[in-house]
Amino acid sequence: KIPFMVPECQAFVEEFEGALGKGKGRKLYAYKVMMAKKMIKFNRDFDNFKTACIPWERKIKEVESHFGSSVASYFIFLRWMYGLNLVLFAFMFGLVVLPEVMMGLPYGSIPRKTVPRAEQDRAMDISVLLDFGGYCKYSILFYGFYNDERTIGVLQFRLPLSYLLVGVGIFGYSLMVVIRTMARNSDEGGDGGDDGQFTFAFKMFTSWDYLIGNPETADNKYASITTSFKESIVDEQENQKDENIHLRRFLRVLANFLILCSLGGSGFLIYFVVKRSQEFANLDQDELSWFEKNEVEFVMSLLGLVCPPLFETIAELEEYHPRIALKWQLGRIFALFLGNLYTFLFALFDEVNAKLEKEKSIRNATIWGLNEYYSNYSSYHNTTDIPPPDIHPADVIRGPCWETAVGIEFVKLTVSDIQVTYMTILIGDFLRAMIVRFLNYCWCWDLEAGFPSYGEFDISGNVLGLIFNQGMIWMGAFYAPGLVGLNVLRLLTSMYYQCWAVMSCNVPHERVFKASKSNNFYMGLLLLVLFLSLLPVVYTIMTLPPSFDCGPFSGREQMYNVVMETIENDLPAFIGNIFTYATNPGLILPAVLLMVLAIYYLNATSKNYQNANLELKKKMQMKTDRNSNKKSSLFSIGKSLGIWPKI
Amino acid sequence: MGTTASQLRKDLLSEYQELTFLTKQEIILAHKRFSELLSKEDRNVPTPRVPMEKVLSLPELKSNPFRKRICHVFSTSDMKDGSLTFEDFLDLLSAFSDPATLEIKSHYAFRIFDFDDDGTLDGGDLEKLVNCLTGETDDTRLTTEEMRQLISNILEESDIDKDGTVNLSEFQHVISRSPDFVSSFKIVL
């Protein structure tokens, strides 16, 4: 409560504040106090400013009051992703793209930055540009454009080093942010482990969502609370009598088998389609239809659309409790996306290896041609001071540049993913709502109450889609620096588009969903996806040799050699020594062992704490039982002696 | 009409910032919304009071099943009529704001659920609580048998000293284990 005496209290404190400082240091003390007060006021103003800077607060609040906190949690997650991608974009743009654009060589000056002569007459066609060929391919969007000079421009900016460090730093920063958010979430989450200890009390005291401001949502909430009360009462009363446990087990095994089959089928389909696209790439581009050119992306998005409902129907065989069924469903969708992505990657690796083979022969041809030119020139002009061959950059023989090809694949995948998502919302939600609303006047049954009715917002599907999209961005950012910028735009438009779609075409859920426990679950998934997308990138940096004529690492044996060169040439000698010692396996293995032991120790400690917790609870229970027994026995004794006064 | 209702004085604004969990923008917005609820004559009164009916017309509270209890709990009126001054209103928003701590929220939640204001949640309070949550219409209410079963289950879970009522510390013990409470016990203007 705000006390009404506050002005008097404040005046008193201010009057006697100086007197609180002792003797000599009075002036210094008063000064310190004044600075502390100013600091507090500054902190408060800064907090106010920070809160005012958070975008889309009104929009999310509106969604929240209509649909409850669980749907809004998706939009909060989307906003968080947008912030993360904005920072990644700032890194990529400021440290890689901008220096190359401002201080590097312009378009057309060297072979890797110019469209080859053979492709030039088609380089501006819309169909080629939409496929990210032509001028798109030889632009800052992709890896191949960047030059491999050690330092560029007036500032002696080391672009190759920066490219490598930013590529790896993107993962480091994302990891840090995700773990920090997870730690913060788990802090306020409380002990979620006691599932079922307070079911009824929680339903009573914590089920109402005070952010609901819409009467229709409130009615829905009433209905769902009542249903959940009745369900829990029935659950508590009935014993788990399994009519036929063998049948249920058989059905569950059957369902899992079917789902494994479909997962395997989808993986095989993707592999087959990617192999076919490699064959298509060798044919003349004009003879292929749009479908054949974009087959891979089309098939992947289609699988992502069709399989989850398929899994849900198969899961009906299993007859699990809805919460457990949901966990299985999420796990299966996760496995589906993962399997698809990794099959795609493996197929891509085959393509990369094929390109590397081709590159060897082209590289040999180029070196042989150059040697021929030198020997001819020196024998013709009789000098040793030979100028570089005077060939227009567009005519030079080019290697296949596998990194740019990989980058193009990822960009095409992302773009098709965006298209499919937006189309699904447009058709699945908007068109459906229009049909239900307008055809209802002349239809035999009530479209709004029965099939198909308005759509509900699919939280888990959307969140998983967002997480996997981010995984693709993480994988592709190293090969296509422009991909992160594309994603930022996509998230921005997604926010507005989905907010509009949800407010105009969706209805609140019938079964209300608890978002909070799932929050860390989704963050955990994001972390897993981050690790899984780190693996291919690190593998390629460490093992695959870079193309010899494109990108910032061209001409080197391995990509990470840039770091070694920098250490040798630019940093003082002793740092080189430190690195040599640090990368010694004799040092790394004990470090890994130490970390494993630390994890084991922490695990054991936390188990001990949990046990101690349980013991204390039991003791408390016993103590109160004993007390209440004492109380009731004292009471009955007192009553019989007539001591207690009449109430 | 005149200008907009008397602006909030700067010293009061900083005072309110120190004493509540609200930010400056939230306090200014609250002042604006509160002034809209005042009738014309009340505007010039030094500490105006808004009657309960007007407070309940706010969209944030209109659909809340506990709206009347919320007004009663935060009201400092001697007549116990649930009317709120601006400081009561700020109190309300502060307790329901995001940075408010678990203790404050659970303390106020306890007082809101305590329908008969006797300091404990007994069977009657719990019954009224369930009826609020299940809505007004007859087909959503629980039967007497279900109600009895529900209340005995709740007391079994939360009543540690087995005296048939849930007191403040038992309530806070239950609430501290809930992961959803802090995020759902929120009202934002």
CSV table of C-alpha atoms in Angstrom, one decimal, chain A residues 423-439 452-454 497 500 505:
chain,number,residue,atom,x,y,z
A,423,MET,CA,0.6,-20.0,-49.1
A,424,THR,CA,-0.5,-22.4,-46.3
A,425,ILE,CA,-1.7,-19.5,-44.2
A,426,LEU,CA,-3.4,-17.9,-47.1
A,427,ILE,CA,-5.2,-21.0,-48.2
A,428,GLY,CA,-5.5,-23.0,-45.0
A,429,ASP,CA,-6.7,-20.1,-42.8
A,430,PHE,CA,-7.8,-17.1,-44.9
A,431,LEU,CA,-9.6,-18.9,-47.7
A,432,ARG,CA,-11.1,-21.4,-45.3
A,433,ALA,CA,-12.4,-18.6,-43.1
A,434,MET,CA,-13.9,-16.8,-46.2
A,435,ILE,CA,-15.6,-20.0,-47.4
A,436,VAL,CA,-17.0,-20.8,-44.0
A,437,ARG,CA,-18.2,-17.3,-43.5
A,438,PHE,CA,-19.8,-16.7,-46.9
A,439,LEU,CA,-20.9,-20.2,-47.9
A,452,PRO,CA,-14.6,-27.3,-41.5
A,453,SER,CA,-15.2,-24.4,-39.1
A,454,TYR,CA,-12.5,-21.7,-38.5
A,497,TYR,CA,1.4,-11.2,-41.7
A,500,TRP,CA,-3.1,-10.2,-39.1
A,505,CYS,CA,-9.0,-15.9,-39.4
